[in-house]
Tab-separated table of C-alpha atoms and ligand atoms in Angstrom:
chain	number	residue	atom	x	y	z
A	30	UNK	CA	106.971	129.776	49.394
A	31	UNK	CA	107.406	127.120	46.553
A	32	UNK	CA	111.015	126.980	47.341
A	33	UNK	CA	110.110	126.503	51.160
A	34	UNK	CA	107.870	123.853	51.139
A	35	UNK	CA	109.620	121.850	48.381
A	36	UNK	CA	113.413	121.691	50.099
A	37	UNK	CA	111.589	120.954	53.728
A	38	UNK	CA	109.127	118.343	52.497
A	39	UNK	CA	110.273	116.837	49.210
A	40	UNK	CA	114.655	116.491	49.926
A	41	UNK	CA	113.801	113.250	52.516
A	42	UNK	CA	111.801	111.605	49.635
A	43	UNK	CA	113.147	112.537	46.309
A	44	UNK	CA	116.410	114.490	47.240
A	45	UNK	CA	117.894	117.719	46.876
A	46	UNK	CA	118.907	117.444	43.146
A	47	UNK	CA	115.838	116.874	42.173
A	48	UNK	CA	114.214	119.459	44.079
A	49	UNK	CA	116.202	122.112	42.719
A	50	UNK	CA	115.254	120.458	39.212
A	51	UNK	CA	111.772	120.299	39.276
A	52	UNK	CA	111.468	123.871	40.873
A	53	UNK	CA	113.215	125.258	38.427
A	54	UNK	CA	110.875	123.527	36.086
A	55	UNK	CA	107.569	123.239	37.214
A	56	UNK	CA	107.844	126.206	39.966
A	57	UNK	CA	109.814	129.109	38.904
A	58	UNK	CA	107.541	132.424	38.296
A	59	UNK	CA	108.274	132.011	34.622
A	60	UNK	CA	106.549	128.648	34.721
A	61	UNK	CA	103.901	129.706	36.758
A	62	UNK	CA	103.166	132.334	34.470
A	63	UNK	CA	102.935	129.815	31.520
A	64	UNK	CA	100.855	127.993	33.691
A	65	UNK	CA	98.528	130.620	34.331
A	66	UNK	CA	97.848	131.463	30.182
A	67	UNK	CA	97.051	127.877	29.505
A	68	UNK	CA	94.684	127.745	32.505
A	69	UNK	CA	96.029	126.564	35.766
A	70	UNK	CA	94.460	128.806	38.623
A	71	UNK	CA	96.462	129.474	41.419
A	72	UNK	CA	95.522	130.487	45.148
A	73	UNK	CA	97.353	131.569	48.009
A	74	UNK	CA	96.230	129.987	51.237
A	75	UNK	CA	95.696	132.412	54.221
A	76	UNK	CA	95.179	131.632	57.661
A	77	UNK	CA	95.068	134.793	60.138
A	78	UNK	CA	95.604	136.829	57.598
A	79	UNK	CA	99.229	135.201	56.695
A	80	UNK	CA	100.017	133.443	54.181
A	81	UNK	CA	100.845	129.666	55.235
A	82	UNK	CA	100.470	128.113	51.401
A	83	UNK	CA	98.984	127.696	48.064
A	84	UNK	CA	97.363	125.750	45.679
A	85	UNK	CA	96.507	125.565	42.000
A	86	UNK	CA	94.693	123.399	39.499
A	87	UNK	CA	93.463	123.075	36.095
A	88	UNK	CA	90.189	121.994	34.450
A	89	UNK	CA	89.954	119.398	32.298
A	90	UNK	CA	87.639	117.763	30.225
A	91	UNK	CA	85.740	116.118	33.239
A	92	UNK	CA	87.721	116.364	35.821
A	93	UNK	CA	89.330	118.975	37.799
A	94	UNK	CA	92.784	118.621	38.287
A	95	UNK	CA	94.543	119.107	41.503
A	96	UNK	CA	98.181	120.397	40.590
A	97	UNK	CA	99.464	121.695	43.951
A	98	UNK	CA	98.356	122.206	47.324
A	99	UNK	CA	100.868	122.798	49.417
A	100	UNK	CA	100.624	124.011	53.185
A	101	UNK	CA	103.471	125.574	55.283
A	102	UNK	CA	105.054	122.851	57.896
A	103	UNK	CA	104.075	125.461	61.055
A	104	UNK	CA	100.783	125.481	59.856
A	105	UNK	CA	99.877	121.637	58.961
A	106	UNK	CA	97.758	119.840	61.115
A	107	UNK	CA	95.441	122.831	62.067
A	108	UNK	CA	92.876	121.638	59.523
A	109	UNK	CA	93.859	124.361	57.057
A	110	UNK	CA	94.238	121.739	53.757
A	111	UNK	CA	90.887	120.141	54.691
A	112	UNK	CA	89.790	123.641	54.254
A	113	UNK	CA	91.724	123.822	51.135
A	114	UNK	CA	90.340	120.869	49.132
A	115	UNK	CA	87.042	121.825	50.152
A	116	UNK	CA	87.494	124.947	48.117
A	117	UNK	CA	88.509	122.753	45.368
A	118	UNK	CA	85.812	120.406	45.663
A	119	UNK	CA	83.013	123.124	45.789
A	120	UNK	CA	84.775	125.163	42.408
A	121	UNK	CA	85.058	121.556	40.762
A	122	UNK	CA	81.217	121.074	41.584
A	123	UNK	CA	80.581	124.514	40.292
A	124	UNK	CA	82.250	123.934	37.396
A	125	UNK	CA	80.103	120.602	36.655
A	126	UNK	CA	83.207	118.368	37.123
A	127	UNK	CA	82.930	114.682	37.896
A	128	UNK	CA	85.713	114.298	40.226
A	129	UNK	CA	89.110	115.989	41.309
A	130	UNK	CA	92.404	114.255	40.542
A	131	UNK	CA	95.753	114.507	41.167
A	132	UNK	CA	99.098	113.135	40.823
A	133	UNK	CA	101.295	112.448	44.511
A	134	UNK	CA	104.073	110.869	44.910
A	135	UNK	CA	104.211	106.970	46.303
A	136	UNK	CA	106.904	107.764	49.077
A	137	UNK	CA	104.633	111.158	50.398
A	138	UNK	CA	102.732	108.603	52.562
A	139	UNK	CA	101.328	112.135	55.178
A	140	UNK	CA	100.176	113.929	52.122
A	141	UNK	CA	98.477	110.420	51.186
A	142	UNK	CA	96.729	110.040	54.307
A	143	UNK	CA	95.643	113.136	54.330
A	144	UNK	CA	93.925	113.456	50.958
A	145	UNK	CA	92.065	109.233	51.976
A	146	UNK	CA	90.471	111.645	54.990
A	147	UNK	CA	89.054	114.100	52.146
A	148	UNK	CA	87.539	111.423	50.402
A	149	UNK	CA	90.560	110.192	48.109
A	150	UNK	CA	91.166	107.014	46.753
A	151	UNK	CA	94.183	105.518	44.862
A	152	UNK	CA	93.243	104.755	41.222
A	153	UNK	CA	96.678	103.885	39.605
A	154	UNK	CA	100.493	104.540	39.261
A	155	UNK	CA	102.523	106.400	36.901
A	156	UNK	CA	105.858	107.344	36.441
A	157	UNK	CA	106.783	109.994	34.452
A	158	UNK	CA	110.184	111.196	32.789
A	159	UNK	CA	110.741	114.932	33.749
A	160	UNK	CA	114.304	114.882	31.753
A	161	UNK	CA	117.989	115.269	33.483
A	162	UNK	CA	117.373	111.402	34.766
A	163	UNK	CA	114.346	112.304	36.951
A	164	UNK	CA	111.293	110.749	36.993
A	165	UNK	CA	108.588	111.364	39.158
A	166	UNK	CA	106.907	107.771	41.035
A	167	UNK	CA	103.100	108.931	41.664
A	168	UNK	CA	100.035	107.155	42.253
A	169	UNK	CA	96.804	108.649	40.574
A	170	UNK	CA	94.066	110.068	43.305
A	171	UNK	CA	90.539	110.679	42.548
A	172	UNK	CA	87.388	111.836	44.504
A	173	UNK	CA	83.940	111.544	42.836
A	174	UNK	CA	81.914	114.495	43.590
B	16	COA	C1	98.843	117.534	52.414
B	16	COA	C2	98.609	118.848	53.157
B	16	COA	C3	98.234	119.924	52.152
B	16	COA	C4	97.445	118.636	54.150
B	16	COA	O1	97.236	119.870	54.805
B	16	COA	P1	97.071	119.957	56.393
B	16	COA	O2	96.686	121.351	56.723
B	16	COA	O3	98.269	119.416	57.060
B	16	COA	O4	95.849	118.947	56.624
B	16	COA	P2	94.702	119.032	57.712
B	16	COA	O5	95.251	119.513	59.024
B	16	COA	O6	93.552	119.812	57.164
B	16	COA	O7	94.305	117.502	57.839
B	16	COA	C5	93.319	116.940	57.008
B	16	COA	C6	93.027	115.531	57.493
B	16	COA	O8	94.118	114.677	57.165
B	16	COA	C7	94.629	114.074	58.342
B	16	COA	N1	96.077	114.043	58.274
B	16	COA	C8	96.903	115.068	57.929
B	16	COA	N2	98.187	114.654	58.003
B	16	COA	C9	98.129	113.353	58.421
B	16	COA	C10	99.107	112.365	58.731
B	16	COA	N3	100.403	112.625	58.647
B	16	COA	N4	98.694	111.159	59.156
B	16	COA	C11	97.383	110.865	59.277
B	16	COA	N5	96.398	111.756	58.996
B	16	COA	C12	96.782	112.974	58.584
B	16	COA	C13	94.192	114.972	59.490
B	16	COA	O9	94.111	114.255	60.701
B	16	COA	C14	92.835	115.428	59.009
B	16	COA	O10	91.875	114.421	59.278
B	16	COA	P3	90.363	114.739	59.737
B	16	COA	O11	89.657	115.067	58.455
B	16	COA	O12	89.885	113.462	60.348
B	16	COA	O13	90.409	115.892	60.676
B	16	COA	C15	99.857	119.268	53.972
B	16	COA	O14	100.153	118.272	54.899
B	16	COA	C16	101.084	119.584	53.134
B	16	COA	O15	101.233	120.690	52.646
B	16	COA	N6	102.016	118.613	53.002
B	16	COA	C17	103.287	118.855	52.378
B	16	COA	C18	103.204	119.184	50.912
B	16	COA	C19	102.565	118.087	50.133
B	16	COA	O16	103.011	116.947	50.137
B	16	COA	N7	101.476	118.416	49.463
B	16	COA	C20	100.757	117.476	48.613
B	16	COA	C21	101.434	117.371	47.299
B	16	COA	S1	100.770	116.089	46.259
């Protein structure tokens, strides 16, 4: 599914070479698994019983941190990531966290829009070096809870 979502939506902004790269780093099942030990929960996202994406995030000090969420292009639109983040919003509140933040990239304007309807709002830049001449161009999200 990882290797779905990221060649449809994420050639068109940060092209295919880095696709492959950053899967290879950040989503093979080997990282995930690291992920996973240091604390990073992931969740598959079902919608009529089929699985149409996933999401994961971490908890930090005092925030939660919004890693992935990711839904299948068939399936977006349909209110299913709305859904999604309200899941993360209620753990995050169950878990005493001041906000949820996350990291998305400057040129992923849909994915932007989307997360100003759940409540969103832009509280920086960054660009980080992921190695191999890649860096990733992000502005930093946050929604108070
Ligand atoms: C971002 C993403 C998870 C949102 O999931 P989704 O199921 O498409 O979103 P929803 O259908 O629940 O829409 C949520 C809200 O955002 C709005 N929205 C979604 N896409 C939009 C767009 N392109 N333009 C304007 N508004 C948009 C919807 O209208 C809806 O608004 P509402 O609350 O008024 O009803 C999904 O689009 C996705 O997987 N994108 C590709 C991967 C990606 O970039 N993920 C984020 C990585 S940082």
């Amino acid at each position: 599914m990882a290797s779905t979502i990221w060649h449809e939506h994420y050639t068109p902004i940060i092209g295919k070479e880095q696709v492959l790269y950053m899967l290879d780093k950040f989503q093979s099942s080997g990282t995930m698994k690291d992920q996973i030990d240091k604390g990073y929960q992931y969740f598959m996202i079902t919608f009529e019983s089929k699985n149409v994406g996933y999401l994961s995030f971490e908890k930090r000090e005092k925030d939660l941190f919004l890693s992935k969420i990711y839904v299948l292009k068939e399936f977006r639109s349909k209110g299913i990531g709305k859904k999604a983040m309200k899941f993360v919003t209620e753990v995050a509140e169950s878990l005493n966290c001041k906000k949820v933040s996350l990291t998305v990239n400057k040129f992923n304007f849909n994915s932007i829009k989307a997360y100003e309807k759940a409540g969103f709002v832009k509280t920086g830049a960054l660009v980080q070096d992921i190695g191999n001449g890649f860096v990733m161009d992000d502005y930093l999200m946050e929604k108070i809870i």
